[in-house]
XYZ file of C-alpha atoms in Angstrom:
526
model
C -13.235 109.432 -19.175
C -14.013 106.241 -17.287
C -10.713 103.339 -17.840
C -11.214 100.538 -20.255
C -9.065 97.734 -20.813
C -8.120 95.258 -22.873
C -9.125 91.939 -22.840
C -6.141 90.233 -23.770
C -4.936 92.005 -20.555
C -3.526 89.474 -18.324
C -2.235 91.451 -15.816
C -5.269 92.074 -14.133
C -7.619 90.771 -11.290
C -11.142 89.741 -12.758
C -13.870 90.479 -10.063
C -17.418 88.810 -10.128
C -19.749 90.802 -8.500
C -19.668 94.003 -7.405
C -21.977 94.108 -3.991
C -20.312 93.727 -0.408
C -17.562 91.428 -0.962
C -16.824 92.359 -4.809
C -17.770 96.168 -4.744
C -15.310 96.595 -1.764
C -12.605 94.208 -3.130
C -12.247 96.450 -6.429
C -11.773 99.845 -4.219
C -9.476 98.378 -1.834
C -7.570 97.044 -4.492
C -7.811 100.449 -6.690
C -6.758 102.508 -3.814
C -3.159 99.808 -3.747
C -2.771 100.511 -7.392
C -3.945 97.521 -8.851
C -5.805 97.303 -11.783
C -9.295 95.324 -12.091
C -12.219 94.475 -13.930
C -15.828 94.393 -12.095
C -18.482 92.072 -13.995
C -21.016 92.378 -12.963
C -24.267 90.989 -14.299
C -26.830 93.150 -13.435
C -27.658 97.033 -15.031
C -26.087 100.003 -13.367
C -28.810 102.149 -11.622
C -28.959 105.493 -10.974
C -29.670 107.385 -7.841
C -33.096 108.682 -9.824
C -33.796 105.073 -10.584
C -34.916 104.553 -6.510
C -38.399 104.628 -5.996
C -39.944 104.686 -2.262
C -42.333 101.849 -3.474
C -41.441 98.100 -2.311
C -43.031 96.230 -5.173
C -41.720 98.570 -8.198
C -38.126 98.249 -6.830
C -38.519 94.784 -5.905
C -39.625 94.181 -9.387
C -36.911 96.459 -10.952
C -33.597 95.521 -8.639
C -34.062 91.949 -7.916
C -32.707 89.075 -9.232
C -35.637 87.061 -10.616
C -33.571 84.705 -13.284
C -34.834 81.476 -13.323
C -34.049 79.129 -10.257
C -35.938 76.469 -8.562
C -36.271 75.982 -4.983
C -36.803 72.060 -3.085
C -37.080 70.489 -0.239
C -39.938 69.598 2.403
C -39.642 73.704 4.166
C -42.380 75.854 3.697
C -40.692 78.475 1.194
C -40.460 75.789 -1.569
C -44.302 76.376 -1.515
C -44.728 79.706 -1.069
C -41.798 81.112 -3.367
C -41.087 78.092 -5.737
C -39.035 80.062 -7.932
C -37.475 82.522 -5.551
C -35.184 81.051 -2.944
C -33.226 84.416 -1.997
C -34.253 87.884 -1.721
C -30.635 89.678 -3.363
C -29.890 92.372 -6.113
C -28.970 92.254 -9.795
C -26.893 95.389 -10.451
C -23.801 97.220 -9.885
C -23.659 97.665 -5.838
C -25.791 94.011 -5.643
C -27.364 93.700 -2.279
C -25.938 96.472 -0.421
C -28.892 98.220 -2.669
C -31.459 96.559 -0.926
C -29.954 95.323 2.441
C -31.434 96.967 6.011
C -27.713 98.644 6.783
C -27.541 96.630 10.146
C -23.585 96.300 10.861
C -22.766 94.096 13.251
C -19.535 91.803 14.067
C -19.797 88.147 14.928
C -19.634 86.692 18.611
C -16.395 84.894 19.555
C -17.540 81.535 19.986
C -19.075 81.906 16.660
C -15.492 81.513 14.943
C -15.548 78.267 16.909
C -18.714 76.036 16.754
C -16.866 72.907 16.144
C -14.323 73.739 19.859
C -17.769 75.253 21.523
C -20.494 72.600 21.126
C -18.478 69.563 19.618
C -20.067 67.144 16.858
C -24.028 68.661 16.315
C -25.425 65.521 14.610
C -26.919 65.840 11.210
C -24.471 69.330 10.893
C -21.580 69.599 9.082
C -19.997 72.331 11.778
C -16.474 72.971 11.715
C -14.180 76.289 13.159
C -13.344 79.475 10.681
C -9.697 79.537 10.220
C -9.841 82.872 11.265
C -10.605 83.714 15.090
C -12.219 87.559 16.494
C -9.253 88.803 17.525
C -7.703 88.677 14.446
C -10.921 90.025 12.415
C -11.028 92.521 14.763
C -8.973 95.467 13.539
C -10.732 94.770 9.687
C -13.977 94.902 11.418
C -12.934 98.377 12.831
C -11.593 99.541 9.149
C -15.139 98.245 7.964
C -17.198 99.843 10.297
C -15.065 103.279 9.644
C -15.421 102.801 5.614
C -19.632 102.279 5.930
C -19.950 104.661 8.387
C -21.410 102.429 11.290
C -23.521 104.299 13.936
C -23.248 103.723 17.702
C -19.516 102.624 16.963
C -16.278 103.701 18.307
C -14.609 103.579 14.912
C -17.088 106.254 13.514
C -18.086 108.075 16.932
C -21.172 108.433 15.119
C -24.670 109.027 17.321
C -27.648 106.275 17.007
C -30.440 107.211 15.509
C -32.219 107.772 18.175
C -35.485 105.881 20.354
C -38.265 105.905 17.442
C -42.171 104.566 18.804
C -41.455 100.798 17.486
C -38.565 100.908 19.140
C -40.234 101.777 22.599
C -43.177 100.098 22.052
C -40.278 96.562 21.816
C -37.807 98.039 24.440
C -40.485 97.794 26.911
C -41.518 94.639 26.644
C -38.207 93.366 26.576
C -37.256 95.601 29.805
C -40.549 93.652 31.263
C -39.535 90.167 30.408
C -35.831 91.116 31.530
C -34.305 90.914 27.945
C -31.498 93.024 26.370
C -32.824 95.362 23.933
C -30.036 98.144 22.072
C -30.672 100.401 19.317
C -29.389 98.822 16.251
C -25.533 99.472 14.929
C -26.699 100.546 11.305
C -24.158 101.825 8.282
C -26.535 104.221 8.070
C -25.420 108.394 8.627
C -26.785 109.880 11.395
C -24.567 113.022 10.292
C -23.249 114.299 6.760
C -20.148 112.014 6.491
C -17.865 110.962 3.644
C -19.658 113.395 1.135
C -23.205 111.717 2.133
C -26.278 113.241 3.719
C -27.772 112.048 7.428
C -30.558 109.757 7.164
C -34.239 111.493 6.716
C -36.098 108.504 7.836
C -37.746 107.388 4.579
C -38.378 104.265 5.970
C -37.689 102.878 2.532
C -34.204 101.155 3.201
C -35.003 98.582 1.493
C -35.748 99.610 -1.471
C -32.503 101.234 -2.304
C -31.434 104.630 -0.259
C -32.717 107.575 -2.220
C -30.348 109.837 -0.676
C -27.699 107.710 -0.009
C -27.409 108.454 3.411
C -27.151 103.807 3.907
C -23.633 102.735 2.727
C -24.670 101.021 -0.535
C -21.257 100.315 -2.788
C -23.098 101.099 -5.375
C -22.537 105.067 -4.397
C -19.158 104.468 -2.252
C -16.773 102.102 -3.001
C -17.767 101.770 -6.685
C -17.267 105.149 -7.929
C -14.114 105.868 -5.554
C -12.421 102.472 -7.593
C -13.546 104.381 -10.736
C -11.874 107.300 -9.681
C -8.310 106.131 -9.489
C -8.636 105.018 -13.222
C -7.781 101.325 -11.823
C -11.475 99.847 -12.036
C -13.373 99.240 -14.824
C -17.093 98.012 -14.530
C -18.942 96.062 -17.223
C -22.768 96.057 -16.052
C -25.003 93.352 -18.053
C -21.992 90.964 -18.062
C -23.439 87.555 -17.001
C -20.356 85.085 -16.490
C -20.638 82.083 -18.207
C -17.446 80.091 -17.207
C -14.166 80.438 -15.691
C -11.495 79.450 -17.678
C -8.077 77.660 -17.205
C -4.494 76.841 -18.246
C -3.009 73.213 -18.074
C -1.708 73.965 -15.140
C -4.473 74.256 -13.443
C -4.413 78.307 -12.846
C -7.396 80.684 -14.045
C -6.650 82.465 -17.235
C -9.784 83.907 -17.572
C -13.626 84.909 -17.642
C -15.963 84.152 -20.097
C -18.857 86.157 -19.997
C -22.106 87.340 -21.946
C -22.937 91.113 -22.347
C -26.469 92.592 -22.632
C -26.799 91.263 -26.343
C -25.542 87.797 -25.712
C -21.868 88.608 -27.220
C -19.518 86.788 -25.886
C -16.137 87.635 -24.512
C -13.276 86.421 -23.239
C -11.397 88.811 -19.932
C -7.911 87.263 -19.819
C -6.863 87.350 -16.307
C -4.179 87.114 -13.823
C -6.509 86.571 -10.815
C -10.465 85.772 -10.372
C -12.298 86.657 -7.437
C -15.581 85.011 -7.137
C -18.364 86.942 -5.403
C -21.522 86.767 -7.166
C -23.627 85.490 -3.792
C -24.061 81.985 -2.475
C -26.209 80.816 -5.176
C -24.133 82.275 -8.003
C -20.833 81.724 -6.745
C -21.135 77.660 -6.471
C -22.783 78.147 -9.931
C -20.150 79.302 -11.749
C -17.965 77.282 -10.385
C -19.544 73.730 -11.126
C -20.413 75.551 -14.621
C -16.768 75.683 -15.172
C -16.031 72.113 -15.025
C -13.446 70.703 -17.433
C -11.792 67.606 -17.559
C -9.031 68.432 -15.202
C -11.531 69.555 -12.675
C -14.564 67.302 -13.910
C -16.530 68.195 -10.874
C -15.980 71.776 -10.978
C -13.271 74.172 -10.012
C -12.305 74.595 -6.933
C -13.998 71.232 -5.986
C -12.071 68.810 -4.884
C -13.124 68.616 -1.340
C -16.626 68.303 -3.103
C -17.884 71.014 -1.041
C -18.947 73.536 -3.679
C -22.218 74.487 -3.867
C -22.910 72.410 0.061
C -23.759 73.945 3.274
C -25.998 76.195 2.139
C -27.061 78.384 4.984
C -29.491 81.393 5.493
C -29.815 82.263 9.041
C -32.589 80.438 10.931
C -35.712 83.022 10.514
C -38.983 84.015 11.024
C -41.410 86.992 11.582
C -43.488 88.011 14.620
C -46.067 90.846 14.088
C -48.358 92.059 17.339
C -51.054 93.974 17.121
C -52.363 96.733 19.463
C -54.688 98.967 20.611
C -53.165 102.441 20.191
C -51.005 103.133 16.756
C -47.000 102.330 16.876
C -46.866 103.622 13.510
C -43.772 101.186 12.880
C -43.153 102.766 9.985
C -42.245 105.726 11.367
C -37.855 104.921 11.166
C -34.995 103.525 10.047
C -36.123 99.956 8.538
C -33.850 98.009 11.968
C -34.412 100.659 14.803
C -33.289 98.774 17.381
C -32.452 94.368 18.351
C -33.225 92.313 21.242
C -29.445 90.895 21.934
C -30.815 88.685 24.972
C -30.772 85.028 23.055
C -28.057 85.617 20.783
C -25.453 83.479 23.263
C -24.644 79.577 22.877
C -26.622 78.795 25.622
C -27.954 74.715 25.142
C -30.036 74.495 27.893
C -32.294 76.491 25.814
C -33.054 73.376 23.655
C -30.532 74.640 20.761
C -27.108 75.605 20.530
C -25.728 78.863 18.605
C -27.734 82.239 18.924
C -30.377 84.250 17.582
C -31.478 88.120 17.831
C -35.087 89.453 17.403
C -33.962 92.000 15.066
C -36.788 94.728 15.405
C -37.842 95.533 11.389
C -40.700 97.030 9.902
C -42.405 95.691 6.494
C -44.478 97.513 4.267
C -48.071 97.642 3.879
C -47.568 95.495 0.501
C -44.872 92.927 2.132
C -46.890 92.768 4.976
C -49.799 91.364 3.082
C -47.882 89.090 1.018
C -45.677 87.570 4.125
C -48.194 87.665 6.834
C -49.562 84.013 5.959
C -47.729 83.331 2.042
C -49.864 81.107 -0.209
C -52.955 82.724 0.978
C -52.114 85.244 -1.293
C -53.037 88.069 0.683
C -56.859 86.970 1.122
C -59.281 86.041 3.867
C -60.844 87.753 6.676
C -58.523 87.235 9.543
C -55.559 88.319 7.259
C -57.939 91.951 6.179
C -58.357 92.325 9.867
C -54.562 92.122 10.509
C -54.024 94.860 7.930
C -56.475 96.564 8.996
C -54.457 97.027 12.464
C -51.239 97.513 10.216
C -50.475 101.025 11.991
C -51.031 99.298 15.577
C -48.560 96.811 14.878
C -45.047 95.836 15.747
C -42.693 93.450 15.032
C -39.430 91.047 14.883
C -37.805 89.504 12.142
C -35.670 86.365 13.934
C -32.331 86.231 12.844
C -30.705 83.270 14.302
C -27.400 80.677 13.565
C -28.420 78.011 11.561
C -26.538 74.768 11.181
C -24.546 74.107 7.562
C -25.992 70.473 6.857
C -23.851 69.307 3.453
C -27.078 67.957 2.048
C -28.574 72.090 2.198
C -26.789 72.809 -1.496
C -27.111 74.525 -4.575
C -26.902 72.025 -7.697
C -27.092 72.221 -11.178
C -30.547 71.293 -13.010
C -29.958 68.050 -15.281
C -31.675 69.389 -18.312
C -33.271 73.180 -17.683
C -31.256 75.562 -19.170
C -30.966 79.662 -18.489
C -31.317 82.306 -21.115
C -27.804 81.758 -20.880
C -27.693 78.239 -22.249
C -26.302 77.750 -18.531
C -27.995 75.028 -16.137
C -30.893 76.470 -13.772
C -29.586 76.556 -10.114
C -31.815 73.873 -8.151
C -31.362 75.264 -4.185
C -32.265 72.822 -1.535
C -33.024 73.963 2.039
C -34.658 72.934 4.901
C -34.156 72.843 8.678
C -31.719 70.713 10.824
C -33.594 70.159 14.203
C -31.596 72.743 16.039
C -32.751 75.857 14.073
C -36.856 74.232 14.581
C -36.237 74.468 18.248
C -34.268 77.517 17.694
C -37.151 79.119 15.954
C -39.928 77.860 18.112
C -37.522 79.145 21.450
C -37.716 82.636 19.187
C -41.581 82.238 18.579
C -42.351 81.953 22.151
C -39.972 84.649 23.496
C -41.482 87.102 21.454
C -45.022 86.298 22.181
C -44.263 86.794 26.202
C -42.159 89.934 25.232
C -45.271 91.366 23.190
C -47.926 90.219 25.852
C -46.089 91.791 28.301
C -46.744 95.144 26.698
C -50.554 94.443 26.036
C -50.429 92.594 22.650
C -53.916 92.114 21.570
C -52.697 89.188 19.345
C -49.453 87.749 17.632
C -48.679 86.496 14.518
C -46.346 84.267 13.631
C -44.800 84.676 9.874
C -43.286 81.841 8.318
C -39.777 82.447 6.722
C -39.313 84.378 3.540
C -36.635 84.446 1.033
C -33.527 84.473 1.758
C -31.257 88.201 2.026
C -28.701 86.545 3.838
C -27.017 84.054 1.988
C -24.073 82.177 3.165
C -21.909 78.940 3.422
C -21.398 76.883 -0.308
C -17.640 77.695 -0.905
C -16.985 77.617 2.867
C -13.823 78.396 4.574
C -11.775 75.570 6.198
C -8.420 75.225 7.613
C -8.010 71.847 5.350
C -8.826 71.262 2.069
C -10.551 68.246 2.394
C -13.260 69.863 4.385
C -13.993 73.417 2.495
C -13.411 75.050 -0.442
C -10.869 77.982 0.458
C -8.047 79.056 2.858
C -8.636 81.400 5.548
C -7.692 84.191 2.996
C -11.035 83.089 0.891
C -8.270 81.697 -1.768
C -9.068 77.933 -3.191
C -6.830 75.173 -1.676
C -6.660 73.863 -5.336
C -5.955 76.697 -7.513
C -3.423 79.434 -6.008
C -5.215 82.439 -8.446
C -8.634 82.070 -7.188
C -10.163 83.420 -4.817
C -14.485 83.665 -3.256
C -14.761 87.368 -1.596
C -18.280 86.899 -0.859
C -20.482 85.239 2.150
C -20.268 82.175 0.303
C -16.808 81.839 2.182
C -18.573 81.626 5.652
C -17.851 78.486 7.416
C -20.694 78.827 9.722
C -23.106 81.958 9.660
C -23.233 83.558 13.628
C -25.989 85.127 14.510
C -25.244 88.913 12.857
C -26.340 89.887 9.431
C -23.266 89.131 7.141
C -22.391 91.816 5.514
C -19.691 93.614 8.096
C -18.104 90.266 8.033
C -18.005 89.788 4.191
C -16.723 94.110 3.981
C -14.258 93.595 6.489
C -12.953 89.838 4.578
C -12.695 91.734 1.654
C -10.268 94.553 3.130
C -8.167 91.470 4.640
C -8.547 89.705 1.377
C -6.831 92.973 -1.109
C -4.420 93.198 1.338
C -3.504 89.326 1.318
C -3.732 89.582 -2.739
C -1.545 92.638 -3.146
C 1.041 90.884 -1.021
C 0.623 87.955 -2.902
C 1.020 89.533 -6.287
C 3.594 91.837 -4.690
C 5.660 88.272 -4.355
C 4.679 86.999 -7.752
C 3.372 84.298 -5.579
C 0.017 84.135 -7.881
């Protein structure tokens, strides 16, 4: 009999979201005793409901509510209306994400101390630093089940033809090229199979074999009769006492009812588009420019990792397709290194697309048309290829803001999300463009394409971390400097976004975070 409680209960911690950061926050939490409600606002799938087949599941997992994307880059042409690539349903992107697990750089806790002022970027430190991340990055790492780790002593997933196909070109060129750190089984581990190679990550893990909360930490919070999730719960506002402390969450369910969760703590972590949303949605006239806000820094430095594809095409098959989704990643560039014309990092993170996402990101807005584009696709088992993953710069004018007069299904204000480069991630990308090309040539490329980027799976920055309040929007516990009982457990707490795909970092946050709240609540302190 799965928990339910009451919503006049005060006494518990309200969690939005239930992927990464949320999904994890609600087991760690559960396993200390403490009681919590997940809302979460999209359905709850089931294991049957994953399909190997990239444009049913994008269709059926993917949150496609109305939003509006601006700004003079390329992807407010070619995806108007969809600015990030994420999930809507209980285990959010952890569904769909690639199950790369990697942990940030040093200097990447300290842009600001590394590289000074960057003009046009608002960079500042985390409040946190490696060392102290690093024990909750081993504890996150153990928890997914990270290959090629110490914490897990798991194997890799061994050399597949993409991978050798990149490793030599890389060994040619004298670049650094690793098989990929994936929380992804290579062996039956925590009551989950070994990987089969699908190739569909994703899409959602059939098998479950990729670390998805949606199978893990979910279901194991459910267990100790301390979690209760509400699927098709759309939050509407966050409410508040005179005081100034969160009472509450008012929220929609799949009929439009509304209800009230009473509420001793919130945790916000609904991903970097939702999370500023809600909270400039629950403005009130003690916090008339949203909670949380007074550093006005909700909803600003919106970041996505600087990105970008690279596709070669040969003579003899690679068959790309043929392995995990992230095989392997050229670490060579991922330094702070500015006499490459950029500061901060990138890796060429080696990643296979579809036959269907091929032909709709190859060249976007072409619509998947034309003769040099058939002839491309036509090569699509001779191919392989990079997606870039590099640092880009939070610039406070990159933001999520409300629309003036376009309204949701929700009666809620449309998110309008700006985003477009600072000059350091151009040159960043173009550094990234022409590596790539002399890595590929140097392995007999017959040509190489250059893919603009597409939207966004890694979303970070807009509630950002900051040692002072006047610069950010929470401590370096992810709680708000204004309001003691609130708290953002998702990447929208990043301060900058390093190099790595987020979601280690936002897992192991989230075990530091129910740890910090449990004390916290332990001292009646919130």
């Amino acid at each position: 009999m799965s928990t339910k409680f009451d919503l006049n209960d005060d006494s518990l911690v309200v969690i939005i979201g239930s992927g990464a950061g949320g999904g994890t926050l609600a087991n760690e939490l559960a396993q200390k005793g403490i009681r919590s409600v997940v809302l979460e606002a999209g359905k709850r799938f089931k294991m049957d409901d994953i399909e190997n087949d990239e444009w049913k599941m994008f269709g059926k997992i993917s949150w496609l509510d109305k939003r509006y994307v601006v700004g003079p880059a390329r992807i407010a042409k070619d995806f108007p209306n969809l600015p990030a690539w994420i999930v809507k349903g209980v285990g959010g992107a952890t569904m769909h994400w690639a199950g790369v697990a990697m942990r940030f750089q040093e200097h990447e806790f300290k842009m600001k101390t590394t590289n000074g002022t960057v003009p046009g970027a608002n960079v500042l430190d985390w409040p946190v630093t490696l060392k102290e991340m690093e024990p909750y990055y081993e504890k996150a790492e153990k928890k997914m089940g990270v290959c090629g780790t110490k914490a897990t002593g798991m194997p890799f997933h061994g050399e597949s033809s993409h991978y050798k196909v990149v490793k030599e070109g890389a060994n040619r060129i004298g670049a650094k090229c690793e098989q990929a750190t994936l929380a992804i089984n290579t062996e039956t581990r925590d009551g989950r199979p070994s990987c089969q190679v699908n190739g569909f990550c994703m899409q959602g893990c059939r098998i479950g074999a990729k670390w998805s909360t949606m199978y893990t930490e979910i279901p194991k919070a459910e267990a100790t009769g301390k979690t209760e999730v509400r699927p098709q719960s759309m939050v509407l506002r966050i409410e508040h006492d005179k005081t100034g402390k969160v009472t509450g969450v008012l929220y929609a369910d799949k009929d439009g009812n509304q209800h009230l969760q009473k509420a001793r703590v919130v945790a916000v972590a609904g991903n970097s588009i939702e999370s500023p949303r809600m909270l400039l949605n629950s403005a009130s006239s003690m916090f008339p420019d949203g909670l949380a806000n007074s550093s006005g820094q909700v909803g600003q430095n919106y970041m996505t990792h600087t990105t970008g594809g690279v596709y070669a095409e040969f003579e003899k098959p690679v068959h790309m397709y043929k392995s995990t989704v992230v095989p392997g990643i050229v670490h060579e560039w991922k330094n702070n290194d500015p006499s490459r014309g950029h500061v901060a990092g990138y890796e060429l993170e080696i990643l296979h697309l579809g036959l269907p996402f091929m032909s709709a990101f190859l060249n976007p807005g072409k619509g998947g048309w034309g003769r040099e584009l058939a002839d491309s696709l036509a090569n699509y088992d001779k191919m392989a290829g990079f997606w870039i993953c590099g640092e880009d710069m939070p610039v406070e004018s990159n933001n999520i803001t409300l629309h003036p007069t376009e309204k949701d299904q929700y009666g809620l204000p449309v998110p309008v999300v700006y985003k477009t480069d600072h000059i350091n991630d151009t040159h960043m990308r173009n550094h990234a463009y022409d590596r790539s090309k002399e890595l590929f040539d140097a392995v007999g490329a017959l040509k190489v394409n250059n893919l603009p980027p597409y939207p966004a799976s890694h979303n970070m920055g807009t509630n950002r971390m900051s040692e002072h309040a006047r610069d950010g929007v929470v401590n370096r516990w992810g709680q708000a400097h204004d309001i003691d009982n609130l708290f953002v457990s998702d990447g929208s707490q990043f301060t900058t976004s390093g190099t790595e795909n987020p979601t280690l970092t936002i897992v192991a946050l989230a075990i530091r975070q129910a740890d910090y709240i449990a004390d916290q609540m332990k001292k009646k302190a919130i």
